[in-house]
GROMACS .gro file of C-alpha atoms in nm:
model
  265
    1MET     CA    1  -0.006   0.011  -0.020
    2ALA     CA    2   0.183   0.314  -0.130
    3PHE     CA    3   0.141   0.654  -0.004
    4LYS     CA    4   0.298   1.007  -0.126
    5PHE     CA    5   0.324   1.329   0.088
    6ASN     CA    6   0.363   1.622  -0.138
    7PHE     CA    7   0.593   1.785   0.120
    8GLY     CA    8   0.922   1.990   0.051
    9GLY     CA    9   1.090   1.784   0.298
   10ALA     CA   10   1.148   1.448   0.422
   11LYS     CA   11   0.843   1.250   0.552
   12ASP     CA   12   0.677   1.325   0.833
   13THR     CA   13   0.680   0.974   0.950
   14ASP     CA   14   0.945   0.785   1.161
   15MET     CA   15   0.979   0.427   1.269
   16GLU     CA   16   0.940   0.488   1.636
   17PRO     CA   17   0.834   0.788   1.828
   18ARG     CA   18   1.074   0.983   2.017
   19VAL     CA   19   0.908   0.995   2.386
   20ALA     CA   20   1.052   1.252   2.611
   21PRO     CA   21   1.190   1.138   2.936
   22LEU     CA   22   0.909   1.076   3.197
   23LEU     CA   23   1.054   1.307   3.491
   24ASN     CA   24   0.740   1.272   3.680
   25PRO     CA   25   0.502   0.996   3.769
   26VAL     CA   26   0.191   0.993   3.494
   27ARG     CA   27  -0.087   1.204   3.604
   28ASP     CA   28  -0.429   1.108   3.581
   29GLU     CA   29  -0.562   1.192   3.242
   30PRO     CA   30  -0.729   1.521   3.177
   31GLU     CA   31  -1.105   1.463   3.182
   32SER     CA   32  -1.249   1.527   2.854
   33HIS     CA   33  -1.444   1.841   2.713
   34GLU     CA   34  -1.616   1.953   2.399
   35ILE     CA   35  -1.473   2.243   2.216
   36THR     CA   36  -1.637   2.477   1.994
   37PRO     CA   37  -1.468   2.579   1.689
   38HIS     CA   38  -1.377   2.953   1.622
   39SER     CA   39  -1.376   3.068   1.259
   40GLN     CA   40  -1.096   2.926   1.047
   41SER     CA   41  -0.959   3.055   0.725
   42SER     CA   42  -0.893   2.791   0.458
   43LEU     CA   43  -0.591   2.618   0.422
   44ARG     CA   44  -0.605   2.690   0.067
   45GLU     CA   45  -0.539   3.061   0.116
   46ASN     CA   46  -0.265   2.978   0.343
   47ALA     CA   47   0.086   2.781   0.362
   48HIS     CA   48  -0.020   2.405   0.385
   49ASP     CA   49   0.079   2.052   0.267
   50THR     CA   50  -0.122   1.799   0.094
   51VAL     CA   51  -0.164   1.435   0.118
   52GLN     CA   52  -0.231   1.212  -0.164
   53LEU     CA   53  -0.422   0.892  -0.128
   54GLY     CA   54  -0.462   0.754  -0.481
   55ASP     CA   55  -0.648   0.995  -0.671
   56LEU     CA   56  -0.782   1.188  -0.369
   57GLN     CA   57  -0.559   1.479  -0.253
   58VAL     CA   58  -0.630   1.604   0.097
   59PHE     CA   59  -0.507   1.941   0.246
   60LYS     CA   60  -0.308   1.910   0.579
   61SER     CA   61  -0.196   2.191   0.829
   62ILE     CA   62   0.163   2.250   0.862
   63ALA     CA   63   0.128   2.373   1.218
   64THR     CA   64   0.390   2.284   1.486
   65PRO     CA   65   0.381   2.235   1.856
   66SER     CA   66   0.496   2.508   2.083
   67SER     CA   67   0.818   2.462   2.273
   68SER     CA   68   0.619   2.457   2.616
   69LEU     CA   69   0.403   2.174   2.488
   70SER     CA   70   0.682   1.967   2.304
   71PRO     CA   71   1.049   1.991   2.404
   72ALA     CA   72   1.264   1.997   2.106
   73GLY     CA   73   1.327   1.645   1.946
   74SER     CA   74   1.013   1.494   2.152
   75ASP     CA   75   0.745   1.341   1.930
   76ILE     CA   76   0.549   1.275   2.253
   77VAL     CA   77   0.537   1.375   2.626
   78PRO     CA   78   0.370   1.163   2.799
   79SER     CA   79   0.034   1.331   3.004
   80VAL     CA   80   0.149   1.645   2.846
   81TYR     CA   81   0.132   1.603   2.441
   82GLU     CA   82   0.053   1.293   2.228
   83GLY     CA   83   0.192   1.361   1.903
   84GLY     CA   84  -0.095   1.538   1.709
   85TYR     CA   85   0.096   1.792   1.520
   86LYS     CA   86   0.282   1.514   1.330
   87LEU     CA   87   0.115   1.296   1.079
   88TRP     CA   88   0.182   0.941   1.141
   89GLU     CA   89   0.238   0.671   0.882
   90CYS     CA   90  -0.038   0.440   1.036
   91ALA     CA   91  -0.312   0.730   0.985
   92ILE     CA   92  -0.234   0.705   0.615
   93ASP     CA   93  -0.255   0.316   0.613
   94LEU     CA   94  -0.633   0.385   0.796
   95ALA     CA   95  -0.725   0.639   0.525
   96GLU     CA   96  -0.624   0.430   0.251
   97TYR     CA   97  -0.810   0.127   0.393
   98LEU     CA   98  -1.117   0.344   0.426
   99ARG     CA   99  -1.091   0.508   0.100
  100LYS     CA  100  -1.082   0.150  -0.079
  101ALA     CA  101  -1.346  -0.020   0.162
  102SER     CA  102  -1.592   0.270   0.150
  103LEU     CA  103  -1.750   0.170   0.472
  104CYS     CA  104  -1.871   0.505   0.615
  105LYS     CA  105  -2.162   0.586   0.404
  106GLY     CA  106  -2.469   0.679   0.644
  107LYS     CA  107  -2.299   0.573   0.941
  108SER     CA  108  -2.221   0.739   1.266
  109VAL     CA  109  -1.812   0.789   1.314
  110LEU     CA  110  -1.564   0.860   1.609
  111GLU     CA  111  -1.200   0.880   1.558
  112LEU     CA  112  -1.001   0.875   1.897
  113GLY     CA  113  -0.663   1.041   1.907
  114ALA     CA  114  -0.708   1.209   1.578
  115GLY     CA  115  -0.422   1.461   1.499
  116HIS     CA  116  -0.450   1.533   1.157
  117ALA     CA  117  -0.773   1.339   1.139
  118ILE     CA  118  -0.691   1.217   0.756
  119PRO     CA  119  -0.894   0.906   0.846
  120SER     CA  120  -1.205   1.140   0.944
  121ILE     CA  121  -1.196   1.330   0.630
  122VAL     CA  122  -1.218   1.029   0.422
  123ALA     CA  123  -1.537   0.918   0.630
  124ALA     CA  124  -1.664   1.257   0.573
  125MET     CA  125  -1.640   1.255   0.201
  126GLN     CA  126  -1.782   0.886   0.202
  127ASP     CA  127  -2.129   1.065   0.363
  128ALA     CA  128  -2.092   0.957   0.713
  129THR     CA  129  -2.369   1.088   0.879
  130VAL     CA  130  -2.210   1.225   1.233
  131LEU     CA  131  -1.855   1.268   1.289
  132CYS     CA  132  -1.702   1.331   1.650
  133ILE     CA  133  -1.335   1.391   1.675
  134GLN     CA  134  -1.140   1.319   1.985
  135ASP     CA  135  -0.735   1.453   2.052
  136TYR     CA  136  -0.556   1.466   2.371
  137ASN     CA  137  -0.462   1.841   2.314
  138GLU     CA  138  -0.682   2.106   2.260
  139GLU     CA  139  -0.389   2.315   2.081
  140VAL     CA  140  -0.390   2.005   1.829
  141LEU     CA  141  -0.766   2.042   1.759
  142ARG     CA  142  -0.770   2.401   1.696
  143ASP     CA  143  -0.427   2.414   1.502
  144VAL     CA  144  -0.423   2.128   1.299
  145THR     CA  145  -0.794   1.908   1.318
  146ILE     CA  146  -1.029   2.188   1.279
  147PRO     CA  147  -0.849   2.343   1.008
  148ASN     CA  148  -0.793   2.003   0.815
  149LEU     CA  149  -1.165   1.938   0.853
  150THR     CA  150  -1.301   2.263   0.750
  151THR     CA  151  -1.082   2.262   0.452
  152ASN     CA  152  -1.143   1.943   0.316
  153THR     CA  153  -1.515   1.889   0.411
  154SER     CA  154  -1.818   2.093   0.477
  155ASN     CA  155  -2.127   1.844   0.459
  156VAL     CA  156  -2.091   1.668   0.791
  157PRO     CA  157  -2.177   1.785   1.159
  158VAL     CA  158  -1.863   1.771   1.363
  159ARG     CA  159  -1.819   1.751   1.719
  160TYR     CA  160  -1.475   1.801   1.889
  161PHE     CA  161  -1.348   1.677   2.222
  162ALA     CA  162  -1.033   1.744   2.398
  163GLY     CA  163  -0.870   1.527   2.707
  164GLY     CA  164  -0.850   1.172   2.774
  165TRP     CA  165  -1.018   0.853   2.699
  166LYS     CA  166  -1.138   0.778   3.047
  167THR     CA  167  -1.455   0.999   3.082
  168LEU     CA  168  -1.513   1.071   2.662
  169PRO     CA  169  -1.778   0.792   2.686
  170TYR     CA  170  -1.999   0.982   2.934
  171ASN     CA  171  -1.949   1.286   2.735
  172LEU     CA  172  -2.024   1.156   2.412
  173ARG     CA  173  -2.366   0.977   2.564
  174ARG     CA  174  -2.365   0.766   2.254
  175ARG     CA  175  -2.229   0.466   2.064
  176PHE     CA  176  -2.104   0.467   1.713
  177ASP     CA  177  -2.124   0.264   1.397
  178ILE     CA  178  -1.764   0.314   1.296
  179ILE     CA  179  -1.441   0.391   1.536
  180LEU     CA  180  -1.119   0.481   1.394
  181SER     CA  181  -0.775   0.512   1.564
  182ALA     CA  182  -0.404   0.523   1.444
  183ASP     CA  183  -0.079   0.489   1.591
  184THR     CA  184  -0.238   0.567   1.948
  185ILE     CA  185  -0.118   0.228   2.145
  186TYR     CA  186   0.234   0.277   2.174
  187ALA     CA  187   0.251   0.180   2.557
  188ASN     CA  188   0.066  -0.059   2.740
  189GLN     CA  189  -0.142   0.223   2.934
  190GLN     CA  190  -0.283   0.348   2.596
  191CYS     CA  191  -0.341  -0.002   2.495
  192ASP     CA  192  -0.556  -0.017   2.814
  193SER     CA  193  -0.744   0.304   2.802
  194LEU     CA  194  -0.817   0.267   2.442
  195ALA     CA  195  -0.958  -0.081   2.468
  196ASP     CA  196  -1.204   0.044   2.759
  197CYS     CA  197  -1.313   0.344   2.589
  198ILE     CA  198  -1.390   0.115   2.242
  199CYS     CA  199  -1.583  -0.141   2.448
  200ARG     CA  200  -1.793   0.148   2.596
  201THR     CA  201  -1.870   0.341   2.277
  202LEU     CA  202  -1.895   0.071   1.973
  203GLU     CA  203  -2.267   0.026   1.884
  204VAL     CA  204  -2.377  -0.354   1.858
  205GLY     CA  205  -2.284  -0.447   1.495
  206GLY     CA  206  -2.025  -0.195   1.466
  207LEU     CA  207  -1.659  -0.181   1.352
  208ALA     CA  208  -1.353  -0.047   1.526
  209LEU     CA  209  -1.056  -0.001   1.281
  210ILE     CA  210  -0.725   0.015   1.474
  211ALA     CA  211  -0.404   0.110   1.278
  212ALA     CA  212  -0.088   0.055   1.441
  213LYS     CA  213   0.267  -0.097   1.473
  214LYS     CA  214   0.287  -0.482   1.559
  215TYR     CA  215   0.553  -0.366   1.820
  216TYR     CA  216   0.677  -0.018   1.933
  217PHE     CA  217   1.048  -0.133   2.035
  218GLY     CA  218   1.175   0.089   2.331
  219VAL     CA  219   0.824   0.233   2.467
  220GLY     CA  220   0.576  -0.082   2.479
  221GLY     CA  221   0.244  -0.122   2.345
  222GLY     CA  222   0.151  -0.262   2.003
  223THR     CA  223  -0.137  -0.449   1.822
  224ALA     CA  224  -0.079  -0.784   2.044
  225ALA     CA  225  -0.086  -0.594   2.375
  226PHE     CA  226  -0.412  -0.393   2.250
  227GLN     CA  227  -0.566  -0.700   2.173
  228GLU     CA  228  -0.498  -0.886   2.479
  229ALA     CA  229  -0.661  -0.554   2.654
  230LEU     CA  230  -0.976  -0.555   2.442
  231ARG     CA  231  -1.050  -0.934   2.527
  232LEU     CA  232  -0.998  -0.815   2.926
  233HIS     CA  233  -1.241  -0.509   2.895
  234ALA     CA  234  -1.504  -0.708   2.673
  235LYS     CA  235  -1.524  -0.974   2.941
  236ASN     CA  236  -1.558  -0.727   3.207
  237GLN     CA  237  -1.813  -0.532   3.041
  238ASN     CA  238  -1.981  -0.873   2.945
  239ILE     CA  239  -1.971  -0.801   2.580
  240SER     CA  240  -1.886  -0.992   2.283
  241LEU     CA  241  -1.628  -0.896   2.046
  242ARG     CA  242  -1.491  -1.047   1.710
  243ILE     CA  243  -1.131  -0.923   1.674
  244ARG     CA  244  -0.909  -0.995   1.383
  245THR     CA  245  -0.614  -0.844   1.176
  246VAL     CA  246  -0.760  -0.732   0.822
  247LEU     CA  247  -0.413  -0.589   0.683
  248GLU     CA  248  -0.059  -0.631   0.715
  249ILE     CA  249   0.207  -0.423   0.592
  250ARG     CA  250   0.563  -0.523   0.544
  251ASP     CA  251   0.703  -0.268   0.341
  252GLY     CA  252   1.073  -0.259   0.474
  253LEU     CA  253   1.066   0.104   0.556
  254SER     CA  254   0.913   0.079   0.914
  255ASN     CA  255   0.835  -0.192   1.166
  256ILE     CA  256   0.534  -0.438   1.059
  257ARG     CA  257   0.205  -0.238   1.048
  258GLU     CA  258  -0.152  -0.375   1.104
  259ILE     CA  259  -0.507  -0.283   1.061
  260ILE     CA  260  -0.704  -0.435   1.359
  261GLU     CA  261  -1.075  -0.481   1.288
  262VAL     CA  262  -1.328  -0.540   1.585
  263GLN     CA  263  -1.664  -0.580   1.570
  264ARG     CA  264  -1.924  -0.575   1.835
  265GLU     CA  265  -2.164  -0.870   1.837
   0.00000   0.00000   0.00000
């Protein structure tokens, strides 16, 4: 599965995230809260990049994190910044998969850890009826996610949520037909939190598609740990899930990447 960035420099993807050293114990994640978009100028009228998905061109924000949010050289700062200013390669894998599978027409869609929200843009273009988008950082939503969505789509109502996954299901107050997430399970804590959130927000008969690396060397996490967490939370919540790998990518450019499909039965 090939993808192309029309960037002026190197690809905005790496084999493994550069995680800032954790100097203090991990704090409880912030409670989720809905944010209201301010008026946004079109990316077409300002400096921007584009992402090419087959014959589909998607406009992409080139905003970067402040030094207070992300120290130099760090892609992720645990409990502070979850990497949303960077476009991760598994998000492109997931967007390509959605583009070819055409799963979202007439569906309610939730993207968790959205960042640039390229998969959600594809879902909107496929006429999803409802779109909810979450990212850990409000700054990412305002600088990256919202400009991307408002530039590339116009026909789908969108709600935006900042904060963690633990309280998100209670603020959403609904379940979804399709849940999307990419490169969000780089550590065991993320695997556990995401699995719990999906179990609480996936509609019966619905699908969750999780694009991630098989292993995240040096930082933990990966698709095997995530599937184990899913089975544990499904058992605890007394729900039935069918879990399978629908795509494996071995392109020699990075660690093995997979897309995991989770169906609630």
